[in-house]
Coordinates of C-alpha atoms and ligand atoms in Angstrom, one line a residue:
M1 CA 111.0 -86.1 294.1
S2 CA 108.9 -85.4 291.1
D3 CA 110.1 -84.2 287.6
T4 CA 107.1 -82.4 286.0
A5 CA 108.8 -79.3 285.7
P6 CA 106.3 -75.6 286.3
A7 CA 105.4 -74.4 283.3
T8 CA 108.5 -71.7 282.4
V9 CA 108.7 -68.2 283.3
Q10 CA 109.8 -66.7 280.3
F11 CA 111.5 -63.1 280.9
A12 CA 109.5 -61.6 277.7
D13 CA 106.3 -62.0 279.8
L14 CA 107.3 -60.5 282.8
G15 CA 106.9 -56.6 280.4
L16 CA 110.3 -55.7 280.2
P17 CA 111.5 -53.6 276.9
A18 CA 113.4 -54.4 274.1
P19 CA 116.5 -53.1 275.1
L20 CA 116.4 -55.5 278.4
L21 CA 116.0 -58.3 276.8
Q22 CA 118.5 -58.5 274.4
A23 CA 120.7 -57.0 277.0
L24 CA 119.8 -60.9 278.8
S25 CA 119.5 -62.6 276.4
S26 CA 123.9 -61.2 275.4
L27 CA 124.7 -62.0 278.4
G28 CA 122.7 -65.7 278.3
Y29 CA 120.7 -65.4 281.1
E30 CA 117.9 -68.2 280.0
T31 CA 114.8 -67.6 282.1
P32 CA 113.5 -65.4 286.0
S33 CA 114.2 -66.6 288.7
P34 CA 112.0 -66.3 291.3
I35 CA 112.8 -63.7 292.6
Q36 CA 113.0 -62.1 289.6
A37 CA 109.5 -63.2 287.7
E38 CA 108.1 -62.2 291.1
A39 CA 109.4 -58.5 291.5
I40 CA 110.0 -57.6 288.5
P41 CA 106.5 -57.4 287.1
T42 CA 105.9 -56.4 290.4
L43 CA 108.2 -52.9 289.7
L44 CA 106.9 -52.1 286.2
A45 CA 103.2 -52.0 288.0
G46 CA 104.4 -49.2 290.1
E47 CA 103.8 -51.2 293.0
D48 CA 106.2 -50.6 296.1
L49 CA 108.5 -54.0 297.0
L50 CA 109.2 -55.5 300.0
G51 CA 112.1 -58.4 299.0
L52 CA 112.7 -60.7 301.3
A53 CA 116.1 -62.1 299.7
Q54 CA 119.4 -62.9 300.1
T55 CA 123.2 -62.7 297.6
G56 CA 122.7 -65.5 294.9
T57 CA 118.8 -65.6 294.4
G58 CA 119.7 -63.0 291.9
K59 CA 118.0 -59.9 293.5
T60 CA 120.0 -57.5 292.0
A61 CA 118.0 -58.0 288.4
A62 CA 115.4 -58.3 290.2
F63 CA 115.5 -54.5 291.0
A64 CA 118.1 -52.8 288.0
L65 CA 115.8 -54.2 285.5
P66 CA 112.4 -52.4 285.9
V67 CA 114.3 -49.3 287.7
L68 CA 116.3 -49.0 283.6
A69 CA 112.6 -49.9 282.2
G70 CA 111.9 -46.6 284.1
I71 CA 114.9 -44.1 283.5
D72 CA 114.7 -40.8 280.7
V73 CA 118.1 -41.2 279.2
S74 CA 116.9 -38.4 277.8
L75 CA 116.7 -36.3 281.0
R76 CA 120.2 -35.8 282.5
A77 CA 118.8 -36.0 286.2
T78 CA 119.4 -39.3 289.0
Q79 CA 116.3 -41.0 288.6
A80 CA 116.7 -43.5 290.7
L81 CA 119.0 -44.0 294.3
I82 CA 120.6 -47.4 295.7
L83 CA 121.3 -47.5 298.8
T84 CA 123.4 -50.3 299.3
P85 CA 125.5 -51.0 302.8
T86 CA 129.5 -51.8 301.4
R87 CA 130.9 -50.2 299.0
E88 CA 131.1 -53.8 297.2
L89 CA 127.7 -54.2 297.4
A90 CA 127.6 -50.8 295.3
L91 CA 130.7 -51.4 292.8
Q92 CA 128.2 -54.4 292.2
V93 CA 125.4 -53.1 292.2
A94 CA 126.7 -50.2 289.4
E95 CA 128.2 -52.5 287.3
A96 CA 125.2 -54.8 286.6
L97 CA 123.3 -51.6 286.1
Q98 CA 126.0 -51.2 283.2
R99 CA 125.3 -54.1 282.0
Y100 CA 122.3 -54.6 281.8
A101 CA 122.0 -51.0 280.5
Q102 CA 124.3 -52.2 277.4
N103 CA 121.6 -50.7 274.8
M104 CA 120.3 -48.1 276.5
R105 CA 122.2 -45.0 274.6
G106 CA 123.7 -42.7 276.6
F107 CA 123.3 -44.0 279.8
S108 CA 124.4 -42.8 282.8
V109 CA 125.5 -44.6 286.8
L110 CA 127.5 -43.3 289.9
A111 CA 128.6 -45.5 292.0
L112 CA 129.7 -43.5 296.1
Y113 CA 131.0 -44.6 298.3
G114 CA 132.9 -43.8 301.8
G115 CA 137.6 -43.2 301.2
S116 CA 137.1 -42.1 297.3
A117 CA 138.0 -38.5 296.6
F118 CA 134.9 -35.7 296.2
A119 CA 136.0 -34.4 293.7
P120 CA 135.0 -36.5 290.7
Q121 CA 131.8 -37.4 292.7
F122 CA 130.4 -34.0 292.8
K123 CA 131.4 -33.0 288.5
A124 CA 129.9 -36.4 288.1
L125 CA 126.7 -35.7 289.8
E126 CA 126.6 -31.7 288.5
R127 CA 126.8 -33.6 285.0
G128 CA 123.8 -35.2 285.7
V129 CA 124.2 -39.2 285.9
H130 CA 121.0 -41.4 285.7
V131 CA 121.6 -43.8 288.9
V132 CA 123.0 -43.3 292.1
V133 CA 124.2 -46.7 293.3
A134 CA 125.9 -45.4 297.0
T135 CA 126.7 -46.6 300.7
P136 CA 124.4 -44.7 303.4
G137 CA 127.3 -42.7 304.4
R138 CA 129.2 -41.1 302.1
L139 CA 125.2 -40.6 300.5
T140 CA 124.7 -38.4 304.0
D141 CA 127.9 -36.5 302.5
H142 CA 127.1 -35.5 299.5
M143 CA 122.6 -34.6 300.8
R144 CA 125.1 -32.3 303.3
R145 CA 126.7 -30.3 300.8
G146 CA 123.2 -30.4 298.8
S147 CA 125.6 -32.0 295.8
I148 CA 122.8 -34.7 295.1
K149 CA 119.9 -33.6 293.3
F150 CA 116.0 -35.9 294.5
D151 CA 113.5 -33.9 292.3
D152 CA 113.0 -36.3 289.1
M153 CA 113.2 -39.1 291.4
R154 CA 111.4 -42.0 290.9
F155 CA 113.1 -45.2 292.2
L156 CA 114.8 -45.7 295.5
V157 CA 115.9 -49.1 295.8
L158 CA 117.3 -50.2 300.1
D159 CA 119.5 -53.0 299.2
E160 CA 120.3 -55.2 301.9
A161 CA 118.7 -53.6 304.6
D162 CA 118.5 -55.2 307.1
E163 CA 122.7 -54.6 307.2
M164 CA 122.3 -51.2 306.9
L165 CA 120.1 -51.5 310.0
K166 CA 122.6 -52.7 311.8
M167 CA 125.3 -50.6 311.2
G168 CA 123.6 -48.0 312.6
F169 CA 121.8 -46.3 309.7
A170 CA 118.7 -46.2 311.2
D171 CA 118.3 -42.3 310.9
D172 CA 119.2 -40.9 307.6
L173 CA 117.5 -44.4 306.0
D174 CA 114.5 -42.3 307.3
A175 CA 116.3 -38.6 306.3
V176 CA 116.8 -40.0 302.2
F177 CA 112.9 -41.6 302.4
E178 CA 111.5 -38.2 303.5
K179 CA 113.7 -36.3 301.4
V180 CA 112.7 -38.2 297.7
P181 CA 109.7 -37.0 296.0
E182 CA 106.1 -37.6 297.0
K183 CA 105.7 -40.3 294.2
T184 CA 108.9 -42.0 294.6
Q185 CA 109.0 -46.6 293.9
K186 CA 109.8 -47.9 296.7
A187 CA 111.2 -50.7 296.4
L188 CA 113.7 -53.1 300.3
F189 CA 115.3 -55.8 299.4
S190 CA 116.8 -57.9 302.6
A191 CA 118.5 -61.0 303.7
T192 CA 116.7 -61.0 307.1
M193 CA 112.8 -59.3 308.1
P194 CA 113.7 -58.0 311.8
A195 CA 111.3 -55.2 313.2
G196 CA 113.9 -52.5 312.4
V197 CA 113.5 -53.7 308.6
R198 CA 109.4 -54.0 309.2
T199 CA 109.4 -50.3 311.0
V200 CA 111.2 -48.6 307.9
A201 CA 108.8 -50.2 305.2
R202 CA 106.1 -49.1 307.5
K203 CA 107.0 -46.0 308.1
H204 CA 107.7 -44.9 304.2
M205 CA 106.2 -47.6 301.7
R206 CA 102.3 -47.5 300.1
E207 CA 101.5 -50.9 301.1
P208 CA 104.6 -52.3 300.0
K209 CA 104.0 -55.9 298.2
E210 CA 105.6 -58.5 300.5
I211 CA 108.1 -61.0 298.3
R212 CA 109.4 -64.5 299.5
L213 CA 111.0 -67.1 298.2
H214 CA 109.2 -70.9 299.4
S215 CA 111.8 -72.4 300.7
G216 CA 111.8 -75.8 302.6
V217 CA 112.1 -78.5 299.5
T218 CA 113.1 -81.8 301.8
S219 CA 113.3 -84.3 299.8
S220 CA 115.1 -87.2 300.3
L221 CA 118.2 -88.1 298.7
D222 CA 119.6 -90.6 300.3
T223 CA 121.7 -92.2 296.8
I224 CA 123.8 -89.1 296.7
T225 CA 126.5 -88.1 298.5
Q226 CA 127.0 -84.8 298.7
K227 CA 130.2 -82.2 298.7
V228 CA 131.6 -79.1 298.8
W229 CA 134.9 -77.5 297.3
E230 CA 135.9 -74.2 298.1
V231 CA 137.7 -72.1 295.4
S232 CA 137.1 -69.1 294.0
N233 CA 135.3 -68.2 290.4
H234 CA 139.2 -67.8 288.2
H235 CA 140.2 -71.4 289.4
K236 CA 137.1 -73.4 289.4
L237 CA 138.1 -74.4 285.3
D238 CA 141.0 -76.0 287.0
A239 CA 139.8 -77.5 290.0
M240 CA 136.9 -79.4 287.6
T241 CA 140.0 -80.5 285.7
R242 CA 141.5 -82.1 289.0
L243 CA 138.2 -83.0 289.9
L244 CA 138.1 -85.2 287.2
E245 CA 141.5 -86.9 287.8
V246 CA 140.6 -87.8 290.8
E247 CA 137.2 -88.3 291.1
P248 CA 135.8 -91.2 289.6
V249 CA 133.5 -89.7 287.2
E250 CA 131.9 -92.1 284.7
A251 CA 129.1 -89.5 283.1
M252 CA 129.3 -86.2 284.8
I253 CA 126.5 -83.3 284.3
V254 CA 128.1 -80.4 285.0
F255 CA 125.5 -76.9 285.8
V256 CA 126.3 -73.2 285.1
R257 CA 123.9 -70.2 285.5
T258 CA 124.1 -69.1 281.8
K259 CA 123.5 -70.6 278.3
T260 CA 126.7 -68.0 277.4
A261 CA 129.0 -70.5 280.8
S262 CA 127.1 -74.1 279.2
L263 CA 129.3 -73.1 275.7
E264 CA 132.2 -71.3 277.1
L265 CA 132.5 -74.1 279.4
A266 CA 132.0 -77.0 276.5
E267 CA 133.8 -75.8 274.3
R268 CA 137.2 -75.3 277.7
L269 CA 136.7 -79.1 278.1
E270 CA 137.0 -79.9 274.9
A271 CA 139.9 -78.3 274.2
R272 CA 141.3 -79.9 277.1
G273 CA 140.7 -83.8 275.4
F274 CA 137.0 -84.5 277.9
A275 CA 133.8 -85.3 275.4
A276 CA 131.9 -82.7 277.1
A277 CA 128.9 -81.0 274.7
A278 CA 126.4 -77.8 276.1
L279 CA 123.2 -78.2 277.0
N280 CA 121.0 -75.1 276.7
G281 CA 118.1 -73.6 275.7
D282 CA 119.2 -72.1 273.1
L283 CA 119.0 -76.0 271.0
S284 CA 116.5 -77.5 269.2
Q285 CA 114.6 -79.9 271.1
Q286 CA 116.0 -82.3 268.5
L287 CA 119.7 -81.3 268.9
R288 CA 119.0 -81.3 273.3
E289 CA 117.8 -84.8 272.6
Q290 CA 120.9 -85.6 270.7
V291 CA 123.3 -84.9 273.3
V292 CA 120.8 -87.4 275.7
D293 CA 121.2 -90.0 273.6
R294 CA 124.8 -89.1 272.8
L295 CA 125.7 -89.2 276.7
K296 CA 123.5 -92.2 277.0
R297 CA 125.4 -93.8 274.5
G298 CA 128.8 -92.8 276.0
L299 CA 129.4 -91.0 272.9
L300 CA 129.9 -87.9 276.2
D301 CA 130.8 -88.7 279.4
I302 CA 130.5 -85.0 280.2
V303 CA 127.5 -82.2 279.7
V304 CA 127.3 -78.6 281.0
A305 CA 123.1 -78.1 281.4
T306 CA 121.8 -75.0 282.1
D307 CA 118.6 -75.7 285.3
V308 CA 116.3 -75.3 282.6
A309 CA 117.8 -77.3 279.6
A310 CA 118.8 -80.8 281.9
R311 CA 115.6 -80.1 283.3
G312 CA 113.3 -83.9 284.3
L313 CA 117.0 -85.6 282.5
D314 CA 116.9 -89.0 283.8
V315 CA 120.2 -90.8 282.1
E316 CA 121.0 -93.7 284.6
R317 CA 125.6 -92.9 284.1
I318 CA 126.0 -89.4 285.8
S319 CA 127.2 -90.3 288.8
H320 CA 127.9 -86.9 289.4
V321 CA 126.0 -83.7 289.5
L322 CA 129.3 -81.1 289.5
N323 CA 127.5 -77.0 290.4
Y324 CA 130.2 -74.9 289.7
D325 CA 128.5 -72.3 290.1
L326 CA 126.1 -72.1 292.5
P327 CA 121.6 -72.4 292.0
H328 CA 119.7 -69.7 292.4
D329 CA 117.0 -71.5 295.3
S330 CA 117.2 -74.5 296.9
E331 CA 114.6 -75.7 295.1
S332 CA 117.3 -75.8 291.3
Y333 CA 120.0 -77.7 293.7
V334 CA 117.2 -80.2 294.9
H335 CA 116.4 -81.3 291.3
R336 CA 119.3 -80.8 289.6
I337 CA 121.0 -83.3 292.2
G338 CA 118.9 -85.5 291.9
R339 CA 119.8 -85.8 287.9
T340 CA 122.3 -88.3 289.9
G341 CA 121.6 -91.2 292.3
R342 CA 118.7 -92.8 289.5
A343 CA 118.0 -96.2 289.7
G344 CA 119.6 -97.6 292.1
R345 CA 122.8 -96.6 292.4
S346 CA 125.1 -94.6 294.0
G347 CA 126.1 -91.1 292.7
T348 CA 128.6 -88.0 293.8
A349 CA 127.1 -84.7 294.3
I350 CA 130.1 -82.2 294.7
L351 CA 129.1 -78.2 295.0
F352 CA 132.0 -75.5 294.3
A353 CA 131.9 -72.8 296.3
T354 CA 133.9 -69.5 296.8
P355 CA 134.2 -67.9 300.4
R356 CA 130.8 -65.4 299.4
E357 CA 129.0 -68.6 298.7
R358 CA 130.1 -69.7 301.3
R359 CA 126.8 -69.0 303.9
L360 CA 124.7 -70.7 301.3
L361 CA 125.9 -74.4 302.4
H362 CA 123.2 -74.3 305.2
V363 CA 120.6 -73.7 303.9
L364 CA 121.0 -76.6 301.5
E365 CA 121.3 -78.4 303.5
K366 CA 118.9 -77.8 304.8
A367 CA 116.5 -78.6 301.7
T368 CA 118.3 -81.6 301.2
G369 CA 117.9 -83.5 304.5
Q370 CA 121.7 -83.5 304.0
K371 CA 125.8 -82.8 305.4
I372 CA 127.5 -81.4 302.8
Q373 CA 130.9 -82.9 303.4
P374 CA 133.5 -79.8 302.5
Q375 CA 136.3 -81.6 300.8
A376 CA 140.3 -80.1 300.4
L377 CA 141.2 -79.5 296.7
P378 CA 142.9 -82.3 295.4
S379 CA 146.9 -81.5 296.1
A380 CA 149.2 -81.7 293.9
D381 CA 151.1 -85.3 294.6
A382 CA 147.3 -86.6 295.0
V383 CA 147.0 -85.9 291.0
R384 CA 150.8 -87.0 290.0
S385 CA 150.4 -90.3 291.6
G386 CA 146.5 -90.9 290.1
R387 CA 147.5 -90.3 286.3
L388 CA 150.7 -92.8 287.4
S389 CA 148.5 -95.1 289.1
K390 CA 146.0 -95.0 285.8
L391 CA 148.9 -94.9 283.4
A392 CA 150.3 -98.4 285.4
A393 CA 146.1 -99.9 284.9
R394 CA 146.4 -99.4 281.4
L395 CA 150.3 -100.3 280.7
N396 CA 149.1 -103.7 282.2
S397 CA 146.2 -104.4 280.7
A398 CA 148.3 -103.9 277.1
R399 CA 150.5 -105.8 278.4
E400 CA 147.6 -108.7 277.9
N401 CA 148.0 -108.1 274.3
T402 CA 151.3 -107.5 273.6
G403 CA 153.0 -110.5 271.5
A404 CA 156.8 -111.3 269.6
L405 CA 155.8 -108.6 267.0
H406 CA 156.2 -106.4 269.8
Q407 CA 159.4 -107.6 271.0
Q408 CA 161.3 -107.5 268.0
L409 CA 160.2 -104.0 267.9
V410 CA 161.4 -103.0 270.7
S411 CA 165.1 -104.7 270.3
D412 CA 165.1 -103.4 266.9
L413 CA 164.7 -99.4 268.5
L414 CA 167.4 -101.1 270.7
E415 CA 169.4 -101.2 268.2
L416 CA 169.0 -98.7 265.8
T417 CA 169.4 -95.9 268.6
S418 CA 171.7 -97.2 270.1
M419 CA 170.1 -96.3 273.8
D420 CA 169.6 -98.9 276.8
P421 CA 166.3 -100.1 277.8
E422 CA 165.3 -97.7 280.4
E423 CA 166.6 -94.9 278.1
L424 CA 164.1 -96.3 275.4
A425 CA 161.3 -96.6 277.7
A426 CA 162.2 -92.7 278.7
A427 CA 162.0 -91.6 275.0
L428 CA 158.7 -93.5 274.1
L429 CA 156.7 -92.5 277.0
S430 CA 157.8 -88.7 276.2
I431 CA 156.1 -88.7 273.0
L432 CA 153.4 -90.8 274.4
P433 CA 150.0 -88.5 274.0
G434 CA 148.2 -90.0 276.8
A435 CA 151.5 -89.5 279.4
K436 CA 151.9 -86.3 277.6
T437 CA 150.4 -85.1 281.7
L438 CA 152.7 -87.0 283.6
V439 CA 155.5 -84.4 282.8
E440 CA 153.9 -81.8 283.3
P441 CA 154.3 -79.4 286.4
V442 CA 151.0 -80.0 288.7
T443 CA 150.8 -77.1 291.3
D444 CA 149.1 -77.2 294.8
L445 CA 146.0 -75.1 294.0
P446 CA 145.7 -71.7 295.7
A447 CA 143.1 -72.0 298.8
A448 CA 140.3 -69.7 298.7
P449 CA 141.1 -66.5 299.7
P450 CA 139.0 -64.7 302.8
R451 CA 135.6 -62.4 301.9
R452 CA 136.4 -59.4 301.1
E453 CA 133.8 -57.5 302.0
G454 CA 133.7 -53.1 301.8
G455 CA 136.3 -51.2 303.7
D456 CA 138.4 -54.2 303.4
E457 CA 140.9 -53.4 301.6
R458 CA 140.8 -49.9 303.7
D459 CA 142.9 -52.6 306.4
A460 CA 145.8 -53.3 305.0
G461 CA 148.8 -51.9 307.6
L462 CA 145.9 -51.1 309.9
V463 CA 146.2 -52.5 313.6
R464 CA 143.3 -54.3 315.2
Y465 CA 140.9 -52.6 318.7
K466 CA 139.3 -54.0 321.1
V467 CA 136.5 -52.0 322.9
Q468 CA 134.6 -52.4 325.8
G469 CA 130.8 -52.6 324.5
G470 CA 128.8 -54.6 321.9
R471 CA 125.6 -56.3 320.7
A472 CA 124.4 -56.7 323.9
N473 CA 124.7 -52.5 324.8
N474 CA 123.4 -51.6 321.9
L475 CA 126.3 -50.7 320.7
M476 CA 125.7 -49.8 317.0
P477 CA 129.0 -49.2 314.4
K478 CA 127.8 -45.0 313.6
P479 CA 128.6 -43.8 317.8
L480 CA 131.9 -45.5 318.0
V481 CA 132.6 -43.7 314.6
D482 CA 131.5 -40.3 315.6
A483 CA 133.6 -41.5 318.7
L484 CA 136.8 -41.7 317.0
V485 CA 136.4 -39.4 314.3
K486 CA 135.4 -37.2 318.0
H487 CA 137.7 -37.8 320.4
G488 CA 140.7 -39.6 319.0
R489 CA 140.7 -36.7 316.1
L490 CA 141.2 -39.8 313.1
Q491 CA 139.1 -39.5 309.4
R492 CA 136.8 -41.5 308.7
Q493 CA 138.3 -42.8 306.0
Q494 CA 141.1 -43.8 307.9
I495 CA 138.7 -46.3 309.6
G496 CA 138.5 -49.7 309.0
H497 CA 136.8 -53.4 309.3
I498 CA 134.2 -53.3 312.3
K499 CA 133.4 -56.6 314.3
M500 CA 130.9 -56.1 316.7
F501 CA 130.6 -59.6 319.2
T502 CA 128.7 -60.0 322.5
E503 CA 130.5 -57.1 325.4
H504 CA 132.6 -56.7 323.5
T505 CA 133.8 -55.0 319.5
G506 CA 136.8 -55.4 317.4
V507 CA 137.9 -52.0 315.6
Y508 CA 140.6 -51.4 312.8
L509 CA 143.2 -48.2 312.6
P510 CA 145.7 -47.4 312.5
A511 CA 147.9 -47.2 315.7
L512 CA 147.2 -44.8 317.9
D513 CA 149.7 -43.0 319.2
D514 CA 149.2 -43.1 324.3
A515 CA 148.2 -39.8 323.9
T516 CA 145.0 -41.1 321.5
L517 CA 144.3 -43.9 323.5
A518 CA 144.4 -42.0 327.0
R519 CA 141.6 -39.9 325.1
L520 CA 140.0 -42.1 323.8
A521 CA 140.0 -45.2 327.0
D522 CA 137.0 -42.5 328.9
V523 CA 134.4 -42.2 326.3
E524 CA 131.3 -43.0 327.3
I525 CA 128.9 -44.4 324.8
N526 CA 125.8 -45.7 325.8
G527 CA 127.4 -45.6 329.2
V528 CA 130.2 -47.3 328.9
A529 CA 133.8 -46.7 329.2
L530 CA 135.2 -47.8 325.5
Q531 CA 138.6 -48.7 327.4
I532 CA 140.6 -49.2 323.4
R533 CA 143.4 -50.9 323.6
S534 CA 144.9 -52.3 321.3
W535 CA 143.9 -56.8 320.3
P536 CA 146.6 -58.4 318.3
A537 CA 144.6 -60.7 315.8
P538 CA 145.5 -64.4 317.6
P539 CA 149.0 -66.6 315.4
G540 CA 147.3 -68.4 312.4
E541 CA 144.7 -66.3 311.5
S542 CA 144.4 -64.4 309.4
D543 CA 144.5 -60.5 310.3
R544 CA 141.9 -59.0 308.0
P545 CA 139.2 -58.6 309.4
P546 CA 136.6 -61.3 310.2
R547 CA 133.9 -62.0 307.5
R548 CA 130.5 -61.4 308.4
A549 CA 128.4 -64.5 308.2
P550 CA 124.8 -64.0 308.2
R551 CA 122.8 -66.8 309.3
K552 CA 119.8 -67.2 306.8
D553 CA 119.1 -68.9 304.3
F554 CA 117.9 -67.8 300.8
A555 CA 114.4 -67.1 301.8
G556 CA 115.7 -64.6 304.4
K557 CA 114.7 -66.8 306.8
P558 CA 116.7 -66.0 310.5
K559 CA 118.0 -69.0 311.5
P560 CA 118.8 -69.3 315.3
P561 CA 121.9 -67.1 316.7
A562 CA 125.7 -68.4 315.6
K563 CA 126.8 -69.9 319.1
P564 CA 129.3 -67.0 320.5
R565 CA 132.6 -66.2 319.0
R566 CA 135.9 -68.0 320.7
D567 CA 138.1 -64.6 320.7
Ligands
AMP601 P1 123.0 -61.7 293.2 O1 121.7 -62.2 293.7 O2 121.9 -60.8 292.0 O3 123.9 -61.3 293.2 O4 123.4 -62.5 291.5 C1 123.6 -63.7 291.7 C2 124.2 -63.7 290.3 O5 123.4 -64.6 289.0 C3 125.2 -63.5 289.0 O6 126.2 -62.9 289.4 C4 123.9 -63.0 287.8 O7 125.0 -62.2 287.2 C5 123.8 -63.7 288.1 N1 122.4 -63.9 287.8 C6 121.0 -62.8 287.8 N2 119.9 -63.3 287.4 C7 120.3 -64.5 286.5 C8 119.3 -65.2 285.5 N3 118.4 -65.0 285.6 N4 120.0 -65.8 285.3 C9 121.6 -66.2 284.8 N5 122.4 -65.8 285.5 C10 122.2 -64.8 286.2

């Protein structure tokens, strides 16, 4: 593996206006991710774009920043429309836009998704919002009612286009493309490039520039063991402290995504008594060298770094690399973990993955040609006994340094306090700084919650039903929902998560009475009778809907189909 880093592109090189650059700097973004470095100049130049990218690559900023650069805030009209498959993603994109537009006074964005009231949405659209982020179903409703205007639309972005097509929204997407003015600039992002996505691009886009991330950095990193700990975002710090108690860490590099995060985490670790410092691109070359030097000499044990700042770092003592945040691409991951296992020593690379990020693991496994071992978070008991044995080891080595003076002290203290020896030892422990953690309660960290997709909240209180017909019959969620609305007399927003299998489909619905079940049983879609019946979740399985697990890598290359799920 080579350590010579390619010249790094800066945000300032991409042609973004000052208010956006300022926002990025206050968010602590250091350098553009690969997809951003390619997509931003293309979109700023007015070209249509077809981007193969998935969550985690920084794709949201890749389209959000050029969109914002083109918004005329003084014009109170919808100038950009962004379509996303789920409510969750719509909200995330809207929030990201707000963050990046923090220095654009008067800027407004609205998220439109199913299951929420129409009235406030009408009002907001009437007042005029600059950007609308919508799920296709709700957007179609608004188009039907004429509440959304397309005259000033400058951008149309499809995010996770493959997911929207999978959900059966091809016709709705066509209708949107036909509705926007001819000159509207279009960007389509998709994690995979199935024929359906290509067809949309061919039909509606002007010679789009195609961007895909290069993958396949296969390096052999023989001296490094890789592990993954599944942990939700707000338990990462606790998980890290625990990790430091159970792993034999000599020195550790912790990778985070932003400069701000590197400072914050280093401070919090210092506050917890660790010898930690930040290493990021804001530090002068001299300060950076100082940090590295202190790490080499053992004056520091933990360095919290951003990717750029830690490039090429070569310190033998580094026994562990912690990916506190996942990197944006597999190449960065390989660079990161290569900071350990140097000079023939063995090293451990640990990855914190949130449930949402679980699916990215196989990309990293491919890039490194190794398995990443899943690791359970150490239990409270393991932590307690770890602390106890460390103290026992310290006491044993201290015994060599005790002598007559210490013994005299003990007898004086026993006399002065009138305690017996055990009471005295307990009292000493209670005031010994290093032993404080021994009496602190240790709780088990909660397991990371299952991933929430758009619509999950609606599934609470719903019952799972099974219908005949699945992927093999080209059953799509939309006709199914239409049939449930028409024949089951359900409201669209009452329908929860839908999971397609090969020959059948699971759908979360309010409990249906016998008459409704009978009405639905004979309804046919694509020549298959639904034969709907209740389908309780098996014991031990979460009652939440199973998460969708698209099998694709960072660069969006489709993977061979997963083994059929037993259900
Ligand atoms: P996305 O792939 O759009 O879901 O972004 C993944 C995460 O990376 C989000 O938390 C973003 O805020 C963050 N992010 C995006 N671009 C950058 C960047 N250039 N530097 C640091 N963090 C970023």
